[in-house]
Amino acid sequence: MNLFRKITLSSAPFYASLVVITSLAVFIGIFWAINEYQAYQESIANIKDNYRHQYEVRLQEEVANVVELIKYRRQQTELQVEMDIRERVQAAYTIASHNYRLFKDEKTLEELRWKIIELLRPMRWNNGRGYYFIGQVTSGVIDLFADEPYYEGKSAVDFQEITGQDVVGDIVSIIRDKEAGLYRYNLIKPGFTGSFPKIAFVKYFAPLDWFIGAGIYHEDLEESLQREVLTRIRNIQFGKDGDVFCFRSDGTILSNRDERLIGRSVKDLVDNNGVKFGEAFLETATTGDQAGFVHYSVQRSSTGETHQKLGFVQAYHDWGWVLGTTLFMDAMEQTIAAETETYQRINFRNVFAFIVLFAIAVAFLLLSTFLYSLKIKQGINMFTNFFREAADSNVKIENESLVFREFEDLGRLANRMVEDRIKNEILLHRDELRLDTLLRLGMMEKYSLQEKYDFILRRIVQITRSKEGYLVLVDGSQSHLTICSSIIFDERNKSLPEGELEGLRPIARGGLPGQAVVRKRAIIVNDCTAATGDDIFPYRNAVQRHLDVPIYNDGKVVVVAGVCNNHEKYDNSDIRQTTMVLEGMWLHVLKKNAEDELARLERQIIAVSEEERSNIGRDLHDDLGSHLTGVELLSKALQQKLRDELPERAEQLGTIRNLIRDAIEKTRRLSQGLYPVHVIEYGLEAAIEELVVEVEKAFKVNFDLYWEGGEKLLGTNTATNLHYIIREAVFNAARHGKPKNIGVYVQVDDSGFSVKIVDDGIGFDGTPAAKGMGFHTMQYRAKAIGATLSFKSAKEGGTIISVRGEGIE
């Protein structure tokens, strides 16, 4: 028993109105709720944006103040350092001056230099990091380098080779220009990696031609300054709960109000929701603009409640630091809570008013629709018979979606008609596709056998509406099979490559095609159980259903085609369509093989004929020609001997010599026709030129030869066959066409060759092959070299014979 009975069409308006009103109320309520919620969200967003902007400006200002503090302290410290090293140099200068005045009359300059150097060498300041250095201005030799004695005694050139910069030369330039000055440079120490930035002050000491200098490492200066700045940052506070903190670019915390965090990694900082806001600080400061804001929640230690907090971080590249400020967002949270309470109060009042108005509207509309439903019932039967005859659409009706019982009968009639129409259209389409496949196969003369196999398999998969397919060949012993084509169709009905095809495979491991060979009949499986490996070979994907069809020749299976994974079940019509396509393909393959075999036999016959012609030609040329030549020479000697004794006999012998010479010439021409010695030894062009002389002499016609291209591009076989074709065509034209002019035009290049034999004779009607054996032989010779031979002739227009080849052997 159905829990819900289908309603009648006559009662539909009542229920429809009820559904419409309810749906309308729901939609309006949802729309109103969404609209109110969006307004509330926009209000909250505005509040957040306003407060957040204020917080962001304040945090950025505090970070900017810290940066300004660092810059100011760095400037002040550098000024202080400069003053300090100036005083240190002045002290050294005073010591040197005092010793020089005391001992200049007692000691030599070298002794004075040594004494002053040893006085200044142990002097240190700035925790032992500050020291003196002395060098000679004229020679550029370093006399004192208290921090690194390795440089003492080195010249300016040596110092430059070690450090990579002309430090001594720069100092000498300062001394000569101003006698004293500040100098900054990078010092390279032996045994240490990297360079050490330094600040130095130098002054000229004229009595000893010295520059006296004092220096301090910039790194020491920065370290002391950083310690001072971190102390100042730790004590900075702003607002009610504003904090300033600092950490290195590797995440190590340097300064924080909570001293327990100093020395730890900022990555360890986690808020109450488990969010690692410390990692967010580090990522914000080291990527992109290397500055930004981070929002997180923390628990206030004084109240134990969770509050939102906003932080701003900015990278300070000079020291590899990240400066940050944080501030609680209490004022924003309080404003949002007040706004939420106001919205809740207003929405409750609006919902109550909506419910009252909706109840009044429902009562009025339901009464109206009930009255109209009584009138609709009277017209239902009148339209039912009309719609029974209106099933003319291919769109099927889902009975489960029908609301009214009266529409069920209409739905069944329409669906049955649509199913019959679709089925007939599918059958018609499959027959058309099969016929088109066989017609196209007959026109694929220039395609390879593999391309034809792929084309047939692709069409079989389309005809059977499958997803995958294969085509295998079975050997004559019925023991092995070979996959010659495999295909997969994707969702867009485009074929995809299956991959490298497997070679010879025994029938025992032949999978689905092997079963078809063993059973010797078509196999349909529409509910394929789980199988893998050789069981579903050659498929690699899962198989739900499959069809395998074998084709016989002389009682043996020669071809098996298979398809799988149709969205519908396979039936006998799929077998019939596949069988007809495969049989047509196999007949085409047999015909093609027969034509190839016939062509092979024809080429073999031509080859044997050529060999015999060559043998006969060589025999005529070498044996008979030589004998006749010998006879002619003997006749000549005898004629000369009889010329004085028997003049009449000598004259008769002269006649015999002329006949012998004619026989020699005919033998030579006959041997050349049988054995193209001039083509082999001197080339095709020379042989044609000799042919020109022979034809003009024999038939009294004008002969034109036009040659373009390199003769070396033609191989011996191609040249020989072209010579016979041209010779046959020219002699046929001269003998039968009675022309006045004959022309041979030859063009040879890298892409192939083209030969035309043209005459202005009487021509001929009908098929050239029916005129004699010559035309047939010419066609075979053209086919033997992969060329095409064509004839064009009219009874009064002469003849044109063309030979074209696309490749050069």
Coordinates of C-alpha atoms in Angstrom, one line a residue, residues 7 49 55 90 101 160 163 190 212 224 282 305 335 389 414 442 447 512 563 592 610 614 622 661-662 699 717 730 793:
I7 CA -3.7 13.4 -6.4
D49 CA 36.7 47.7 8.7
Y55 CA 44.2 49.5 14.6
Q90 CA 95.4 62.1 17.1
R101 CA 111.5 65.2 18.5
Q160 CA 95.3 44.5 -3.4
T163 CA 91.9 41.6 -0.4
P190 CA 93.7 35.0 5.9
I212 CA 98.8 56.7 10.7
S224 CA 76.5 47.1 20.7
L282 CA 57.3 34.7 10.0
E305 CA 38.8 35.4 28.6
T335 CA 30.7 47.5 19.5
E389 CA -2.6 11.0 -30.1
A414 CA 4.6 8.6 -25.2
G442 CA 37.6 0.8 -50.5
Y447 CA 46.9 4.0 -46.4
L512 CA 39.2 -12.9 -24.3
V563 CA 34.7 -4.4 -27.6
K592 CA 45.1 -6.0 -51.4
E610 CA 65.3 -7.4 -68.5
S614 CA 70.5 -7.8 -71.5
D622 CA 80.1 -8.9 -78.1
R661 CA 78.4 -2.7 -92.6
D662 CA 74.5 -2.4 -92.7
F699 CA 61.8 8.4 -89.6
N717 CA 67.1 1.1 -62.2
V730 CA 59.0 7.6 -79.2
S793 CA 45.4 11.8 -77.0

